[in-house]
Short mmCIF file of C-alpha atoms in Angstrom, two decimals:
data_model
loop_
_atom_site.label_atom_id
_atom_site.label_comp_id
_atom_site.label_asym_id
_atom_site.label_seq_id
_atom_site.Cartn_x
_atom_site.Cartn_y
_atom_site.Cartn_z
CA MET A 1 107.04 100.96 89.60
CA GLU A 2 109.38 100.31 92.87
CA TRP A 3 111.16 103.42 94.40
CA THR A 4 114.30 103.38 95.97
CA GLN A 5 115.80 105.97 98.27
CA ALA A 6 117.83 107.26 95.82
CA ASP A 7 114.52 107.59 93.43
CA ILE A 8 112.58 109.44 96.27
CA ALA A 9 115.88 112.19 96.77
CA GLU A 10 115.89 112.74 93.04
CA ILE A 11 112.23 113.07 93.29
CA MET A 12 112.50 116.04 96.08
CA GLU A 13 115.25 118.02 93.92
CA VAL A 14 112.54 118.35 90.94
CA VAL A 15 109.58 118.99 93.09
CA GLU A 16 111.98 121.87 95.13
CA ARG A 17 112.59 123.17 91.92
CA LEU A 18 109.25 123.42 90.48
CA VAL A 19 107.41 124.55 93.80
CA ASN A 20 110.46 127.48 93.92
CA ASP A 21 109.86 128.94 90.30
CA LEU A 22 105.65 127.72 91.12
CA ALA A 23 106.51 130.27 94.10
CA GLY A 24 108.47 133.19 92.68
CA GLY A 25 109.69 134.65 95.11
CA HIS A 26 106.39 133.63 97.61
CA THR A 27 108.72 132.32 100.94
CA SER A 28 105.53 130.19 101.05
CA ILE A 29 102.76 129.05 98.99
CA PRO A 30 99.49 126.58 99.97
CA GLN A 31 99.55 122.82 100.75
CA ALA A 32 96.71 122.31 97.82
CA LYS A 33 99.62 124.38 95.14
CA LEU A 34 102.49 121.47 96.58
CA MET A 35 99.23 119.00 96.44
CA GLU A 36 99.16 120.26 92.65
CA VAL A 37 102.88 119.67 91.99
CA LEU A 38 103.67 116.26 93.20
CA ASP A 39 100.69 115.02 91.12
CA ALA A 40 102.50 116.89 88.04
CA VAL A 41 105.43 115.29 89.00
CA GLN A 42 104.19 112.08 89.56
CA TYR A 43 102.35 112.73 86.52
CA CYS A 44 105.23 113.00 84.67
CA VAL A 45 106.89 109.83 85.43
CA ASP A 46 104.13 107.98 84.96
CA GLU A 47 104.57 109.49 81.38
CA GLY A 48 108.00 108.01 81.56
CA LEU A 49 107.04 104.76 82.32
CA THR A 50 104.61 104.12 79.33
CA CYS A 51 106.09 106.61 76.38
CA ALA A 52 107.19 105.10 73.23
CA GLY A 53 110.01 104.19 73.89
CA CYS A 54 110.66 103.89 77.55
CA ASP A 55 111.83 100.40 77.36
CA ILE A 56 111.03 99.46 81.46
CA ASP A 57 110.64 96.48 83.50
CA THR A 58 107.64 97.81 85.76
CA GLN A 59 106.65 94.69 87.65
CA PRO A 60 107.51 94.61 91.49
CA GLY A 61 110.58 92.34 93.14
CA GLU A 62 111.08 92.21 89.14
CA ALA A 63 112.68 95.01 87.75
CA ASP A 64 116.27 95.07 87.54
CA ILE A 65 116.87 98.92 89.36
CA THR A 66 120.30 99.56 87.72
CA GLN A 67 119.50 98.66 84.69
CA ARG A 68 115.70 101.68 85.04
CA PRO A 69 116.60 105.36 84.22
CA SER A 70 116.57 107.03 86.97
CA ALA A 71 113.31 109.08 88.42
CA SER A 72 114.56 112.44 87.86
CA ALA A 73 115.13 110.67 83.72
CA LEU A 74 111.23 108.88 84.16
CA TYR A 75 109.61 112.44 84.73
CA GLU A 76 112.07 114.28 82.24
CA ALA A 77 111.07 111.66 79.83
CA GLY A 78 107.52 112.18 80.60
CA TYR A 79 107.37 115.73 80.36
CA ARG A 80 109.08 115.72 76.70
CA SER A 81 106.74 113.13 75.81
CA ILE A 82 103.79 114.99 77.24
CA ILE A 83 105.28 118.29 74.69
CA ARG A 84 105.47 116.02 71.77
CA LYS A 85 101.83 115.18 72.34
CA ALA A 86 100.55 118.97 72.62
CA THR A 87 102.87 119.39 69.61
CA ARG A 88 101.22 117.01 67.44
CA ALA A 89 97.40 117.70 68.86
CA LEU A 90 98.15 121.25 67.71
CA GLU A 91 99.34 119.68 64.63
CA ASP A 92 95.74 117.89 64.10
CA TYR A 93 93.94 120.28 65.15
CA ASN A 94 95.03 122.80 62.59
CA ALA A 95 95.21 120.67 60.05
CA LEU A 96 91.72 119.38 61.13
CA SER A 97 89.92 123.26 60.96
CA ALA A 98 90.68 123.74 57.28
CA SER A 99 88.35 121.38 56.64
CA PHE A 100 86.20 121.45 59.44
CA ASN A 101 81.86 121.01 58.77
CA ASP A 102 79.94 121.67 62.15
CA TYR A 103 76.86 120.49 60.19
CA GLY A 104 74.56 123.29 61.76
CA VAL A 105 74.70 122.02 65.48
CA PRO A 106 75.85 125.00 68.02
CA THR A 107 77.47 122.56 70.32
CA TYR A 108 79.47 120.94 68.16
CA ARG A 109 80.72 124.39 66.46
CA VAL A 110 81.64 125.27 70.60
CA THR A 111 83.88 122.97 70.88
CA PHE A 112 85.55 122.63 67.94
CA PHE A 113 85.90 126.45 67.61
CA GLU A 114 85.76 127.30 71.98
CA GLU A 115 86.31 124.67 73.18
CA LEU A 116 89.36 122.40 72.02
CA PRO A 117 91.30 126.25 71.09
CA HIS A 118 90.88 127.22 74.32
CA GLU A 119 92.64 124.10 75.79
CA LEU A 120 94.79 123.98 73.80
CA SER A 121 96.17 127.62 74.40
CA SER A 122 96.21 127.18 78.38
CA PHE A 123 97.31 123.54 78.93
CA ASP A 124 99.75 124.06 81.41
CA PRO A 125 102.73 120.59 80.94
CA ARG A 126 104.45 121.31 84.21
CA PHE A 127 103.05 122.30 86.73
CA HIS A 128 98.62 120.54 85.58
CA PRO A 129 100.39 118.64 82.97
CA GLY A 130 97.21 116.07 84.37
CA GLU A 131 94.19 118.22 84.44
CA GLU A 132 90.77 116.97 84.43
CA ILE A 133 89.59 118.59 80.97
CA PHE A 134 85.52 117.86 80.70
CA PHE A 135 84.22 118.72 77.33
CA ASN A 136 80.79 119.84 75.92
CA TYR A 137 80.38 116.93 73.03
CA PRO A 138 80.38 113.37 74.12
CA MET A 139 83.59 111.98 74.37
CA PRO A 140 83.10 108.03 74.99
CA HIS A 141 85.73 105.71 76.30
CA ASP A 142 86.93 103.09 77.86
CA GLY A 143 86.86 103.73 80.68
CA GLU A 144 89.59 104.48 81.54
CA LEU A 145 89.44 108.66 81.70
CA LEU A 146 91.55 110.33 80.46
CA ARG A 147 93.62 113.63 81.48
CA GLY A 148 95.65 115.94 80.20
CA ILE A 149 97.09 116.00 76.57
CA ASP A 150 95.40 112.51 76.75
CA ALA A 151 92.13 113.64 76.85
CA ILE A 152 92.62 116.96 74.20
CA ALA A 153 94.07 114.03 71.00
CA ALA A 154 91.62 111.77 72.28
CA CYS A 155 88.86 115.00 72.02
CA ILE A 156 90.38 115.85 68.55
CA GLU A 157 91.01 112.17 67.07
CA ARG A 158 87.86 111.73 67.68
CA ILE A 159 86.19 114.17 66.06
CA GLY A 160 89.02 113.82 63.00
CA MET A 161 87.37 110.12 63.00
CA GLU A 162 83.27 111.42 63.21
CA GLN A 163 83.99 114.42 60.41
CA SER A 164 86.11 111.49 58.17
CA PHE A 165 82.62 109.44 58.58
CA LEU A 166 80.16 111.81 57.80
CA ALA A 167 82.52 113.22 54.39
CA LYS A 168 81.06 110.05 53.38
CA PHE A 169 77.72 111.45 52.59
CA ASP A 170 75.59 113.66 50.80
CA GLU A 171 76.22 117.30 53.67
CA GLY A 172 72.66 118.39 52.68
CA ALA A 173 71.14 114.38 54.48
CA VAL A 174 73.61 114.84 57.34
CA ARG A 175 72.05 118.51 58.05
CA LYS A 176 68.70 117.27 58.24
CA ALA A 177 69.55 114.69 59.71
CA ALA A 178 71.31 116.87 62.47
CA ALA A 179 68.09 119.24 62.36
CA ASP A 180 66.16 117.09 62.78
CA ILE A 181 67.49 115.63 65.66
CA SER A 182 68.17 118.45 67.43
CA VAL A 183 64.37 119.45 67.14
CA ALA A 184 63.54 116.22 69.05
CA GLY A 185 66.25 117.14 71.51
CA GLY A 186 69.56 115.06 70.53
CA ASN A 187 72.59 116.05 69.40
CA LEU A 188 74.60 115.68 66.47
CA TYR A 189 76.68 112.57 68.21
CA LYS A 190 73.71 110.59 67.89
CA ILE A 191 73.93 110.42 64.00
CA VAL A 192 76.67 108.17 64.71
CA CYS A 193 76.78 106.29 67.43
CA GLY A 194 72.64 106.17 68.10
CA MET B 1 115.66 129.56 116.17
CA LYS B 2 119.83 130.47 115.17
CA SER B 3 118.51 133.00 111.93
CA LEU B 4 115.93 134.84 114.77
CA LEU B 5 118.40 135.12 117.49
CA SER B 6 121.16 136.22 114.81
CA LYS B 7 118.27 139.39 114.13
CA ASN B 8 119.43 140.91 117.82
CA GLU B 9 122.39 142.31 116.98
CA GLU B 10 120.43 143.94 114.54
CA THR B 11 117.32 144.97 117.15
CA ALA B 12 119.72 145.70 120.52
CA ARG B 13 120.31 149.36 119.43
CA PHE B 14 115.69 149.57 119.49
CA GLY B 15 115.80 147.58 122.35
CA LEU B 16 114.47 144.68 120.76
CA VAL B 17 115.93 141.00 122.26
CA LEU B 18 114.59 138.05 121.88
CA THR B 19 115.88 134.48 124.50
CA GLU B 20 116.13 131.35 122.89
CA ASP B 21 112.95 130.69 124.68
CA ASP B 22 111.43 133.69 123.01
CA ALA B 23 112.84 132.32 119.82
CA ILE B 24 111.50 129.04 120.85
CA MET B 25 107.53 130.16 120.52
CA VAL B 26 107.96 131.83 117.82
CA ALA B 27 109.42 128.77 115.99
CA ASP B 28 106.32 127.22 117.75
CA SER B 29 103.74 130.23 116.54
CA LEU B 30 105.11 129.32 112.66
CA ILE B 31 104.35 125.65 113.22
CA GLU B 32 100.60 126.08 113.90
CA ASP B 33 99.83 129.21 111.55
CA LEU B 34 101.30 126.66 108.84
CA ARG B 35 99.11 124.32 109.82
CA GLU B 36 96.32 126.51 110.15
CA GLN B 37 96.05 128.63 107.10
CA GLU B 38 97.43 124.99 105.43
CA ARG B 39 100.52 126.63 104.23
CA VAL B 40 104.09 125.60 103.35
CA GLU B 41 107.08 127.31 104.22
CA LEU B 42 109.93 126.95 102.20
CA ALA B 43 112.29 129.64 103.24
CA GLY B 44 112.26 128.61 106.79
CA GLY B 45 109.99 131.01 108.04
CA ILE B 46 108.67 134.90 107.75
CA ALA B 47 110.58 136.09 111.09
CA PRO B 48 113.16 137.44 110.26
CA LYS B 49 111.47 139.53 107.54
CA ILE B 50 109.25 140.32 109.96
CA ILE B 51 111.67 141.50 112.48
CA ASP B 52 113.48 143.36 109.44
CA THR B 53 110.52 145.05 108.74
CA PHE B 54 109.21 146.25 112.15
CA CYS B 55 112.34 146.28 113.99
CA ASP B 56 111.98 150.54 114.27
CA SER B 57 108.53 150.39 115.14
CA PRO B 58 107.35 152.67 117.69
CA TYR B 59 104.98 150.09 118.90
CA LEU B 60 107.64 147.52 119.00
CA MET B 61 108.48 147.19 123.16
CA GLN B 62 110.55 144.92 124.35
CA ASP B 63 107.76 143.06 127.30
CA SER B 64 105.70 142.52 124.31
CA TYR B 65 108.17 141.23 121.51
CA ALA B 66 108.41 137.77 120.97
CA ASP B 67 103.93 138.09 122.00
CA THR B 68 103.81 140.84 118.73
CA LEU B 69 106.20 139.27 116.96
CA CYS B 70 104.05 135.91 117.30
CA GLU B 71 100.87 137.75 116.61
CA LEU B 72 102.24 139.04 112.89
CA GLN B 73 103.33 136.40 111.90
CA SER B 74 100.32 134.65 112.10
CA ALA B 75 98.40 137.39 110.80
CA PHE B 76 100.69 137.72 107.75
CA TYR B 77 100.38 133.83 107.45
CA GLN B 78 96.31 134.50 107.10
CA TYR B 79 96.62 137.36 105.09
CA LYS B 80 99.24 135.97 102.43
CA GLY B 81 96.17 133.46 101.93
CA GLU B 82 92.89 135.71 102.43
CA SER B 83 94.70 137.95 99.56
CA ASP B 84 94.53 134.64 97.50
CA ASP B 85 98.99 135.03 97.26
CA LEU B 86 98.82 138.43 94.81
CA MET B 87 100.41 140.31 97.14
CA SER B 88 104.21 139.37 97.51
CA ASP B 89 105.55 139.06 100.84
CA ASP B 90 106.99 142.55 100.89
CA GLU B 91 104.59 144.65 99.76
CA LEU B 92 102.14 142.74 102.53
CA LEU B 93 104.99 142.72 105.37
CA THR B 94 104.94 147.26 103.90
CA LEU B 95 101.55 146.68 104.11
CA MET B 96 101.64 145.49 107.34
CA ARG B 97 103.93 147.70 108.98
CA GLU B 98 102.11 150.95 107.40
CA CYS B 99 98.86 150.47 108.91
CA PHE B 100 100.08 148.85 112.21
CA ASP B 101 102.21 152.20 112.81
CA GLU B 102 99.75 154.56 111.52
CA ILE B 103 96.34 153.39 112.01
CA CYS B 104 96.61 150.44 114.94
CA ASN B 105 98.73 152.91 117.20
CA GLY B 106 100.74 149.21 117.73
CA ASP B 107 97.85 146.94 118.14
CA THR B 108 97.64 143.64 116.53
CA ASP B 109 94.30 142.83 117.03
CA TYR B 110 92.82 146.16 115.48
CA LEU B 111 95.44 145.38 112.41
CA THR B 112 94.00 142.23 111.48
CA GLY B 113 90.23 143.14 112.58
CA THR B 114 90.24 146.16 110.13
CA CYS B 115 93.25 147.08 108.04
CA LEU B 116 94.30 143.81 106.37
CA GLU B 117 90.37 142.11 106.25
CA ARG B 118 89.27 145.36 104.57
CA PHE B 119 92.81 145.31 102.36
CA ALA B 120 92.94 141.97 101.17
CA GLN B 121 88.61 142.10 100.52
CA ALA B 122 90.10 144.69 97.99
CA VAL B 123 92.21 142.36 96.47
CA ARG B 124 90.66 139.74 96.30
CA CYS B 125 87.93 142.10 94.19
CA GLY B 126 90.79 142.70 91.73
CA PHE B 127 92.44 145.56 93.10
CA ASP B 128 96.43 145.95 92.44
CA GLY B 129 97.52 149.03 92.54
CA TYR B 130 100.55 147.66 96.18
CA HIS B 131 102.31 146.68 93.23
CA ALA B 132 103.07 149.77 91.51
CA THR B 133 104.20 151.05 95.36
CA GLY B 134 104.72 147.55 96.92
CA GLY B 135 102.63 147.93 99.47
CA SER B 136 102.60 151.44 100.56
CA ARG B 137 100.48 154.38 100.93
CA VAL B 138 97.68 152.62 99.13
CA TYR B 139 95.65 151.49 102.22
CA TRP B 140 94.14 155.02 102.39
CA MET B 141 91.83 154.04 99.59
CA PHE B 142 89.78 151.52 101.62
CA ASP B 143 90.82 153.58 105.00
CA GLU B 144 87.32 154.07 106.66
CA GLU B 145 88.06 154.49 110.05
CA THR B 146 87.16 158.43 111.56
CA ARG B 147 90.05 160.21 112.55
CA TRP B 148 90.51 164.05 113.35
CA ASP B 149 90.17 166.27 110.72
CA TYR B 150 91.91 169.88 110.72
CA GLU B 151 88.04 171.87 111.78
CA LEU B 152 87.32 169.11 114.50
CA TYR B 153 91.22 170.15 115.52
CA LEU B 154 90.52 173.46 115.59
CA GLU B 155 87.65 173.09 117.75
CA THR B 156 88.63 171.09 120.16
CA LEU B 157 91.74 173.64 121.29
CA ARG B 158 89.20 176.99 120.89
CA ASN B 159 87.09 174.64 123.84
CA LEU B 160 90.76 174.12 125.55
CA ASP B 161 90.86 177.90 125.40
CA MET B 162 94.11 177.33 123.55
CA LEU B 163 93.24 179.81 120.75
#
């Protein structure tokens, strides 16, 4: 996206608002906090550019600047998109938790019942929308490291796919296979991926 | 700079006045402090608030006013970070003023090297009693300075044949 002077001025107003919210009455903040805010704003703008329903030509030199939303509108669209994703992720998690089977694998259970709830409840869409999140559960990816709610949602989705797949087999057989692999030093994911 | 010079109206009655050169020095010191402490100032600088807090201190003298102001400003930004930004500006300034007057006798090196260092460590370890008092009357819990106690005072008076 090609930024104009007007974009920069607008987005600095967003940054100022967030910084004042973050400062909470303090008259100064650490530089690191300011960098976090800038990263958060950039992440939301990027999300606004790519979220469903956005129809923006982002090719440099080709964009009709008068047609695309303003920088602050992109930020707000991105922020709302992140909120929608978070809501959907929570709904998917709750739906999955009703039938989740850990097949006796401790790391599987910890990931689903401890890590995911923690990440969902502590996710901060305003100040840390693109936080790097690492799960104990191995997450295959297509070369792009997912961040923030995208990482959480992807983990829930993949666990959901795995649960659907494993449910097609005899539970006892899956448990035995998991136990055998565990004794051999492996993890459940090797049943599916290995 | 304007906000600093405008404070002269209030501080003149305490015999404290900043010249333009003094104000420039304080402003330059602010830039250096922020760079050194890796902080971003949102409201133009803490010096006006420091003046408000310290202007009636018996240890603030005209001949060292600007220098002391710079030193207090540096101490403020340093210990804002050292206390992990857990103390509000007012809480920290209240603590600084109390220690400056009642323990350090106006010595800013002593203030930073002893009281603030010790208190910041306590804050980092989880102490939050300053919230209830606004930073006032809380340093005493961590005070390790040796002072006169009553018996020592009486003995000294006897030795001076004053009793």
